[in-house]
Coordinates of C-alpha atoms in Angstrom, one line a residue:
X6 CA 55.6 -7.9 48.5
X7 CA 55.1 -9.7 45.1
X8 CA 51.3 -9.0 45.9
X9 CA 51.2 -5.5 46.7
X10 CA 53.5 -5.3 43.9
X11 CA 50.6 -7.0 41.1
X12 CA 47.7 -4.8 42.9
X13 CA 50.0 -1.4 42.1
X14 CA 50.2 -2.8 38.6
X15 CA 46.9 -3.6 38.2
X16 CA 45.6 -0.4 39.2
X17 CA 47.8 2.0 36.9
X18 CA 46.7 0.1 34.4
X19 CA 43.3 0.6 35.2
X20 CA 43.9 3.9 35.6
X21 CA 45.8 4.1 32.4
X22 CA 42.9 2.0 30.5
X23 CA 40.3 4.3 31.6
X24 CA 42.4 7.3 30.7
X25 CA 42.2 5.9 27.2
X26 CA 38.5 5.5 27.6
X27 CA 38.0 8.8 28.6
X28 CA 39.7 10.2 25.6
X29 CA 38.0 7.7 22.9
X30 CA 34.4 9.1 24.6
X31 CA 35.4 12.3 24.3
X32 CA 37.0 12.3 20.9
X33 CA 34.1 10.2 20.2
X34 CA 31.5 12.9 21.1
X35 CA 33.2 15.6 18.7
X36 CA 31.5 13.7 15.8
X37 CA 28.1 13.4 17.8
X38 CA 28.0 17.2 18.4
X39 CA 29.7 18.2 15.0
X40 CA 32.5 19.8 16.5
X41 CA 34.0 20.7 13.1
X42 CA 36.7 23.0 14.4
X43 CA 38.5 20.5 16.9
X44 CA 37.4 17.6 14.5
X45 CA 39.5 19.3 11.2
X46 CA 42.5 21.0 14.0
X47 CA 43.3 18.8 16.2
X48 CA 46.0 16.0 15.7
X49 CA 44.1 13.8 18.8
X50 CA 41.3 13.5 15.9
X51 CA 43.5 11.8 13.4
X52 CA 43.3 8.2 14.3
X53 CA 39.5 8.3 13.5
X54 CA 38.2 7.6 9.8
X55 CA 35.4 9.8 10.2
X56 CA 37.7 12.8 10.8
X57 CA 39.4 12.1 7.0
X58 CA 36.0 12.3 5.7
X59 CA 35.2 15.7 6.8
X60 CA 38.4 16.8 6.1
X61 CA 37.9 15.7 2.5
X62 CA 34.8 17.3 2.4
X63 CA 36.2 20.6 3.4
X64 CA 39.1 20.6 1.0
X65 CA 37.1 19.3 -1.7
X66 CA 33.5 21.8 -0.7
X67 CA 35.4 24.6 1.1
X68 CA 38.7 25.1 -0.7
X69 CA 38.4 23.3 -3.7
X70 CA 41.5 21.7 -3.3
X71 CA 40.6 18.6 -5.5
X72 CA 44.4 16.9 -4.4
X73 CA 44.2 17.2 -0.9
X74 CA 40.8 15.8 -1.2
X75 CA 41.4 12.8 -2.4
X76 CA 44.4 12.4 -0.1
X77 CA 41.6 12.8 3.0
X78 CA 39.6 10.4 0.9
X79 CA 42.4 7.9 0.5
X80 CA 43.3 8.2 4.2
X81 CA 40.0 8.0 5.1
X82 CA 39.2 4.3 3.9
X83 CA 42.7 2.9 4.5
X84 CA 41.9 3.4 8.1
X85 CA 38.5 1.9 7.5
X86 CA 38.0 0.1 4.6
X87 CA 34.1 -0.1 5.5
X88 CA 33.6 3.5 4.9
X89 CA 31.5 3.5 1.9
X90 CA 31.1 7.8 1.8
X91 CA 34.5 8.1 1.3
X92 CA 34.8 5.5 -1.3
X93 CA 31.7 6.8 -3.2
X94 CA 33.4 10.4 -2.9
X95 CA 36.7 8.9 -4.2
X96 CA 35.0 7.5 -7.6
X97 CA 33.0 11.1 -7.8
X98 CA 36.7 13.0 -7.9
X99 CA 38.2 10.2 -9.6
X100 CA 36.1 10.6 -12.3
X101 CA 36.7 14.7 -12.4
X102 CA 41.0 14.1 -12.7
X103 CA 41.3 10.7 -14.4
X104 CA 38.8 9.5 -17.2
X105 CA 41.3 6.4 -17.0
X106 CA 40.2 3.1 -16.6
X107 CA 41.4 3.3 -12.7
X108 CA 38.3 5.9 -12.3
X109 CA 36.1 3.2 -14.6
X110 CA 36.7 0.9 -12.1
X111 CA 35.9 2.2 -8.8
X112 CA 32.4 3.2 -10.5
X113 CA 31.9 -0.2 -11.6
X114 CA 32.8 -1.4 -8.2
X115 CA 30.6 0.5 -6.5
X116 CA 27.5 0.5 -8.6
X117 CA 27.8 -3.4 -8.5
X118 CA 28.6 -3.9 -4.9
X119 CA 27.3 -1.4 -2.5
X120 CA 24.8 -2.4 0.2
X121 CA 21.0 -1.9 -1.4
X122 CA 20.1 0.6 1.4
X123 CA 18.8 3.9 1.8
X124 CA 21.8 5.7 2.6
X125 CA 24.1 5.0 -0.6
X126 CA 21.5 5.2 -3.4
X127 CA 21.7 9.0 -3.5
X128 CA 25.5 8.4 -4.2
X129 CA 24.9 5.7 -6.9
X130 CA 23.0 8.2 -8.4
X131 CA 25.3 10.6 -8.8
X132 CA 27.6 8.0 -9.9
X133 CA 25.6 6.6 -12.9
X134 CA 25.3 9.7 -13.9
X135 CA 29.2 10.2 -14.1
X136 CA 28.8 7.6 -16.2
X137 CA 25.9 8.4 -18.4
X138 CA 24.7 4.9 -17.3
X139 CA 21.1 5.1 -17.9
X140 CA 19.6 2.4 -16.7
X141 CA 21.8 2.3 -13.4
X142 CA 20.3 6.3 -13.3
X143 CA 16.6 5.3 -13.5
X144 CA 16.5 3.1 -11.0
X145 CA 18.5 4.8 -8.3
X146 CA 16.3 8.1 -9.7
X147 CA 13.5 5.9 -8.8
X148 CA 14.3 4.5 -5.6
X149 CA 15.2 8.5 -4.5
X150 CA 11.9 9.4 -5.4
X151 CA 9.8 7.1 -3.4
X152 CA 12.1 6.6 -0.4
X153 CA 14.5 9.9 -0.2
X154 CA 12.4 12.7 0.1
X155 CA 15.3 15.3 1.1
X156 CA 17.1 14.4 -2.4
X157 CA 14.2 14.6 -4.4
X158 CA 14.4 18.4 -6.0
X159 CA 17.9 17.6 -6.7
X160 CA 17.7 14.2 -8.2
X161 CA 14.5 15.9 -10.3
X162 CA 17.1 18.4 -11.4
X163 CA 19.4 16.5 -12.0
X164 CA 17.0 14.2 -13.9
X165 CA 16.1 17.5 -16.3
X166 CA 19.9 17.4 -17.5
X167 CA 20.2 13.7 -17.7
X168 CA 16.8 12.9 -20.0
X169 CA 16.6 17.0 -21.1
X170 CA 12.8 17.6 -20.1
X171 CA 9.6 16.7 -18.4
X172 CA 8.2 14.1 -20.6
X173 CA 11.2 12.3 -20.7
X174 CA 11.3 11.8 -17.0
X175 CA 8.0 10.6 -17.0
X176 CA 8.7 8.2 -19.1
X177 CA 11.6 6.9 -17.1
X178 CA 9.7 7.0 -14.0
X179 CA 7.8 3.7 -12.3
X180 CA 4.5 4.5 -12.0
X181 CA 4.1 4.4 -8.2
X182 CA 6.3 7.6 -8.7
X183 CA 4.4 9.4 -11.2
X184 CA 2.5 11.6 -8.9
X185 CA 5.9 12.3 -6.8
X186 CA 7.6 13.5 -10.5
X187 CA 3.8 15.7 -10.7
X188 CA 4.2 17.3 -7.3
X189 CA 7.8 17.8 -7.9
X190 CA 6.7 20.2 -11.1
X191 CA 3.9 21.7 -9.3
X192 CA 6.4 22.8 -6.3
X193 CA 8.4 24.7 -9.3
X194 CA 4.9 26.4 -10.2
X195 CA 5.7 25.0 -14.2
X196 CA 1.9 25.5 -14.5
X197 CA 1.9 24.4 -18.3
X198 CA 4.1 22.0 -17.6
X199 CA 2.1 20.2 -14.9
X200 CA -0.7 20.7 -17.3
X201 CA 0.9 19.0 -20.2
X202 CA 2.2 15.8 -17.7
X203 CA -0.9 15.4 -15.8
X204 CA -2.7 13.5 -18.9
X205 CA 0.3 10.8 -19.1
X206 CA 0.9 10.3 -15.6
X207 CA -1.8 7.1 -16.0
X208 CA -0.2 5.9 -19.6
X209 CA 1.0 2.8 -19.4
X210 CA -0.1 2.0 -15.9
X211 CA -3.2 0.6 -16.7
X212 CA -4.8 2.6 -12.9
X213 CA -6.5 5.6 -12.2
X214 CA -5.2 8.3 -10.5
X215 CA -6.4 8.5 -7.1
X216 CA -9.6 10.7 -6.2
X217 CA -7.4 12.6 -3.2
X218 CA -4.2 13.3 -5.6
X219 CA -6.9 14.2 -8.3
X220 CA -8.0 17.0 -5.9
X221 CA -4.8 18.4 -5.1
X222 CA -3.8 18.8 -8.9
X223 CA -7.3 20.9 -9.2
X224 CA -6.4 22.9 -6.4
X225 CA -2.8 23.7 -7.7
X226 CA -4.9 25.1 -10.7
X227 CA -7.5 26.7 -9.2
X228 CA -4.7 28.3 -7.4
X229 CA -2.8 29.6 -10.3
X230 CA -6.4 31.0 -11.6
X231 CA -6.6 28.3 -14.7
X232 CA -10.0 27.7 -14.3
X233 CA -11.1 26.0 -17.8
X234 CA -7.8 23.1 -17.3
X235 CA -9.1 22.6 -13.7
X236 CA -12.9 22.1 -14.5
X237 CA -11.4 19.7 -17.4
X238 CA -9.4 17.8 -14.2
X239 CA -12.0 17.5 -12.7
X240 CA -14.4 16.0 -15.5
X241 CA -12.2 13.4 -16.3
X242 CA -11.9 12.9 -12.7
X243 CA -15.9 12.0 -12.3
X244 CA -17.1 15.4 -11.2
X245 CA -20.0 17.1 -12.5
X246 CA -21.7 14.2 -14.2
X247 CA -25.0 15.4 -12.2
X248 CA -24.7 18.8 -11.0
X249 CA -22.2 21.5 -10.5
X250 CA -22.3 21.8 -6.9
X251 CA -19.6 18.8 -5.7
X252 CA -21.3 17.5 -2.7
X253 CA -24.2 19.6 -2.6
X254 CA -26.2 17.0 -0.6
X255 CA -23.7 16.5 2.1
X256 CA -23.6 12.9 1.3
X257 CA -19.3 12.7 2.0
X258 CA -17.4 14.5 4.5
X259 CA -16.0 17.7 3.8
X260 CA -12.8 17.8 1.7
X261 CA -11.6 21.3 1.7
X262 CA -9.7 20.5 -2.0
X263 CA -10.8 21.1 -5.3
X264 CA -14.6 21.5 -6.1
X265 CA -15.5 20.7 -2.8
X266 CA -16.5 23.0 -0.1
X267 CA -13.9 25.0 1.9
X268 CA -14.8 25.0 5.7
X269 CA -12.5 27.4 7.6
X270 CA -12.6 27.9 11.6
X271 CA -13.4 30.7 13.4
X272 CA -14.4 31.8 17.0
X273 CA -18.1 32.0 17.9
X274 CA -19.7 29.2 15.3
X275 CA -19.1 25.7 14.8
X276 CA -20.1 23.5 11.2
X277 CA -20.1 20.3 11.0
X278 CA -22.4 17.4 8.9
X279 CA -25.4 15.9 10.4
X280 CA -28.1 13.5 9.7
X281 CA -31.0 15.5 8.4
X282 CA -33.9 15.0 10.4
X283 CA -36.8 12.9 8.9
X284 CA -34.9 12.5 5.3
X285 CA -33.4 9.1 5.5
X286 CA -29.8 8.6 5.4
X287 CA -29.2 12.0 4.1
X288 CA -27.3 14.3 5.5
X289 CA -26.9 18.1 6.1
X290 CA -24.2 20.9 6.9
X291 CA -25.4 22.4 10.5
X292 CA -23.7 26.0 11.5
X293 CA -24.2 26.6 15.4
X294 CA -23.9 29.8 16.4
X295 CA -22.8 30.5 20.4
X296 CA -23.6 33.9 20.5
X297 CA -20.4 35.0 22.0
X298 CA -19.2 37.1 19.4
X299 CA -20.6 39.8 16.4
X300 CA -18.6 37.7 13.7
X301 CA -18.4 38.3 9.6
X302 CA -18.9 34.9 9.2
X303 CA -17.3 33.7 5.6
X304 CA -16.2 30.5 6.2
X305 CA -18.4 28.0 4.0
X306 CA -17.6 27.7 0.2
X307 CA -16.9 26.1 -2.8
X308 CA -15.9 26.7 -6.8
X309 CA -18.7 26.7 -8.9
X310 CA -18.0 25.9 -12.6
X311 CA -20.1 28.1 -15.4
X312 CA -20.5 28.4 -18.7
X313 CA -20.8 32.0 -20.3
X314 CA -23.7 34.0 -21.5
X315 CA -26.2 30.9 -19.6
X316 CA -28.9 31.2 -17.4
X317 CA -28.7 29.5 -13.9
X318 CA -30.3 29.1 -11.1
X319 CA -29.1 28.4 -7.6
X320 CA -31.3 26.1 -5.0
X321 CA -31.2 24.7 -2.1
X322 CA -33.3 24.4 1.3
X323 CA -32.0 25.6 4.4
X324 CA -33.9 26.0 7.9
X325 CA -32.9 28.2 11.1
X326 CA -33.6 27.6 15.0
X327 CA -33.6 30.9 17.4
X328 CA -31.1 32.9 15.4
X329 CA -30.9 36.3 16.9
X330 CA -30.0 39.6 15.6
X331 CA -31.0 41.3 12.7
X332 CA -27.8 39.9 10.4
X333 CA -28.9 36.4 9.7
X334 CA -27.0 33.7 7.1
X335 CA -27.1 34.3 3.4
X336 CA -26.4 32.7 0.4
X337 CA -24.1 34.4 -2.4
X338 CA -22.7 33.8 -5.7
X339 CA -20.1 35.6 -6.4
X340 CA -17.6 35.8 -9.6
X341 CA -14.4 35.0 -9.5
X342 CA -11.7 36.4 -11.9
X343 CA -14.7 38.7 -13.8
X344 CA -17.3 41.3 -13.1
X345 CA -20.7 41.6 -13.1
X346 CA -22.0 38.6 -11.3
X347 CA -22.7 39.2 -7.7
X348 CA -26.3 38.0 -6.1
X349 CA -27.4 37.3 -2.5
X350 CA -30.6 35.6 -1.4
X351 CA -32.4 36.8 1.4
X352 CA -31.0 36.5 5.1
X353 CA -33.1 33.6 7.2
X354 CA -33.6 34.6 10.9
X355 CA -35.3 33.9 14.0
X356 CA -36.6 30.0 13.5
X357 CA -38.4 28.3 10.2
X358 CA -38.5 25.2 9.3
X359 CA -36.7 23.8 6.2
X360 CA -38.0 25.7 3.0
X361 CA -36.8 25.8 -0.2
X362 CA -34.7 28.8 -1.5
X363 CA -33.6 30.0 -4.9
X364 CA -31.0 32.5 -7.1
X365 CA -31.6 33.2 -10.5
X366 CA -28.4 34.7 -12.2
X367 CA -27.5 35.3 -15.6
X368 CA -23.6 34.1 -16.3
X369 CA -21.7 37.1 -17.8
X370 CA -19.2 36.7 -20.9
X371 CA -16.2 35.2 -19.9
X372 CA -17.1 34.3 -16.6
X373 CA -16.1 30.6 -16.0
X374 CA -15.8 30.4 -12.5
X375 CA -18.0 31.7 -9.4
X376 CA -18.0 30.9 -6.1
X377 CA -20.9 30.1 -3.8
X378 CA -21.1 31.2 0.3
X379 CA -22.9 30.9 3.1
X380 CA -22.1 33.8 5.4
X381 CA -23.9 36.6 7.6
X382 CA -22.1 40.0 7.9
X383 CA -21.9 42.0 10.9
X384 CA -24.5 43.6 12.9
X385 CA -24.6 47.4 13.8
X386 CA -27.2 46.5 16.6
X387 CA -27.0 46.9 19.5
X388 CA -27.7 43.3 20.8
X389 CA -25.3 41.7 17.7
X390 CA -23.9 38.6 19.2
X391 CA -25.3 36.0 17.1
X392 CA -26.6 32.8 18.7
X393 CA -29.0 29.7 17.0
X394 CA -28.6 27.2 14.3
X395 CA -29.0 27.0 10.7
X396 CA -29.2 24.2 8.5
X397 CA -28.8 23.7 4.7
X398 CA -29.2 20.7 2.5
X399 CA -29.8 19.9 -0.9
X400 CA -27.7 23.1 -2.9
X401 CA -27.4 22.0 -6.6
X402 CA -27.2 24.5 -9.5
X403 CA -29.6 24.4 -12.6
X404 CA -28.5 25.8 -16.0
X405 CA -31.9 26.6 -17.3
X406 CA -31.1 28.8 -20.7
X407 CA -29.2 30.6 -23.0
X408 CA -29.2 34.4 -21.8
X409 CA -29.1 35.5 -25.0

């Protein structure tokens, strides 16, 4: 009897433990979907910290009720203790209803004691700047910037009414997070801006900028048509010591940024570098055709700096193999941003072996930027689905007078 009696017991409380099981999982899964609704309603919710939190967050986001907040808050950690958001947003409201030393010293608490992680240095942030703590503020602005990507705009903003401006930033900011600080300014398009930081950003660091970050601040102006700042980037970067025409021998892989040539895809050719037969280690830019298509091919090209009222010429050597119809490849110059300079050389066809080509081009005034192309238009023939190779090498630009 006794026996049967201690199995009954041990089964209803089986039962009666995995009836409480049942409803910590599922009360537990309200915070893993974000079940907002039941989370902020129902009573069954109260026994969890979490669900304080977010009913903080909606009196204090939502309603603006900064009391009932903190009461959330309060409850919050009392039932864990552990729970370092609601602390941090204690000390935040704190601060907005009691200047007191109380408020004082929850901030001091917290910027002294939270865990160094990831997670709570957005919140430290915000705290020194409560506080107006400076140096607390540069290094949690710092540690955002390199590891916190989705705070970044809003620490930079918040940065702006802390130090009150670009330059001081900078100045604040490590120099592994320099270029960060840059790209933050060039996603606002501040184009003068980015032009006045982009000399300082290697002050003090004693190393150069990198050749691929380099690029991308010459694109962002090339973008923004400021031709004259981005050929100056790209002088003090290295570029044009020897010619105009970046990588005009095919020497590096494409780039597709700054200077460099611009390879886009299309159906019915493929590009890509080669070694060039019978020269060595050089290399050249190879443009199979599959002759599966009548395509406006204008897919290859690159900035060209100028200088007004100048003389240049264009050269380079190019060779084909079997390319059909009558609309072979050409080369152009074309300006960009001013009229008057637009030359073609002839098309190559059919097959010839490599030869050398020219373009002689007077630079009109203020005209500082071209670009150069290899491209073939479309035929009207009947027969117009261009097939064959064509090769070029060697394209370098020669300034050979004044036009005047």
């Amino acid at each position: 009897m006794k026996s049967n009696q201690g199995r009954y017991l041990c089964a209803a409380l089986s039962v009666g433990l995995g009836c409480v099981l049942l409803f910590v999982a599922f009360c537990s899964s309200r915070f893993a979907v974000r079940d907002l609704d039941f989370v902020l309603r129902s009573p069954w919710m109260e026994p969890w910290a979490q669900t304080w939190l977010w009913r903080g967050d909606r009196a204090r986001f939502q309603d603006l009720d900064t009391v009932r907040a903190m009461d959330a808050y309060w409850r919050g950690v009392g039932r864990n203790p552990l729970l370092l958001g609601g602390w941090f947003a204690l000390a935040r409201l704190e601060r907005q209803l009691d200047a007191g030393p109380r408020s004082d010293a929850l901030h001091d608490f917290l910027l002294a004691h939270a865990p160094v992680s990831t997670p709570w240095r957005w919140h430290q942030l915000l705290l020194a700047a409560d506080r107006r703590d400076e140096a607390r503020f540069e290094h949690a602005f710092n540690f955002v910037l390199k590891r916190q990507s989705g705070y970044r705009q809003e620490a930079v903003e918040m940065a702006l009414g802390f130090w009150g401006g670009w330059p001081a930033i900078l100045r604040h900011t490590d120099c592994e997070n320099r270029w960060t600080l840059l790209a933050e300014c060039m996603a606002r398009q501040a184009v003068d801006t980015c032009i006045g930081l982009y000399p300082l950003l290697e002050s003090d660091c004693g190393a150069i900028l990198e050749p691929l970050r380099q690029a991308e601040f010459m694109d962002f102006l090339l973008r923004n048509k400021r031709w004259d700042e981005a050929v100056a980037a790209g002088q003090s970067g290295g570029l044009f010591r020897n010619d105009r025409v970046t990588n005009g021998h095919f020497d590096a892989p494409v780039s597709g940024k700054a200077f460099d040539w611009r390879m886009g895809r299309v159906a019915g050719v493929e590009t890509k570098r080669e070694p060039r037969d019978g020269v060595g280690a050089h290399s050249a830019m190879r443009f199979h055709f599959l002759g599966t298509v009548n395509l406006r091919f204008a897919h290859f090209w690159q900035y060209l700096p100028l200088r007004p009222g100048t003389t240049c010429e264009l050269r380079f050597f190019w060779k084909s193999r079997r390319l059909n119809t009558d609309q072979g490849m050409y080369a152009e110059v074309r300006g960009v941003g001013c009229d008057g300079l637009s030359v073609r050389s002839p098309a190559i066809t059919g097959t010839r072996d490599w030869s050398a080509e020219n373009l002689i081009f007077d630079v009109p005034d203020q005209c500082r930027m071209a670009k150069i192309a290899f491209q073939r238009d479309e035929s009207l023939k009947f027969d117009s689905k261009i097939r064959g190779d064509v090769w070029i090498d060697a394209v370098e630009l020669v300034e050979k007078s004044s036009a005047r």
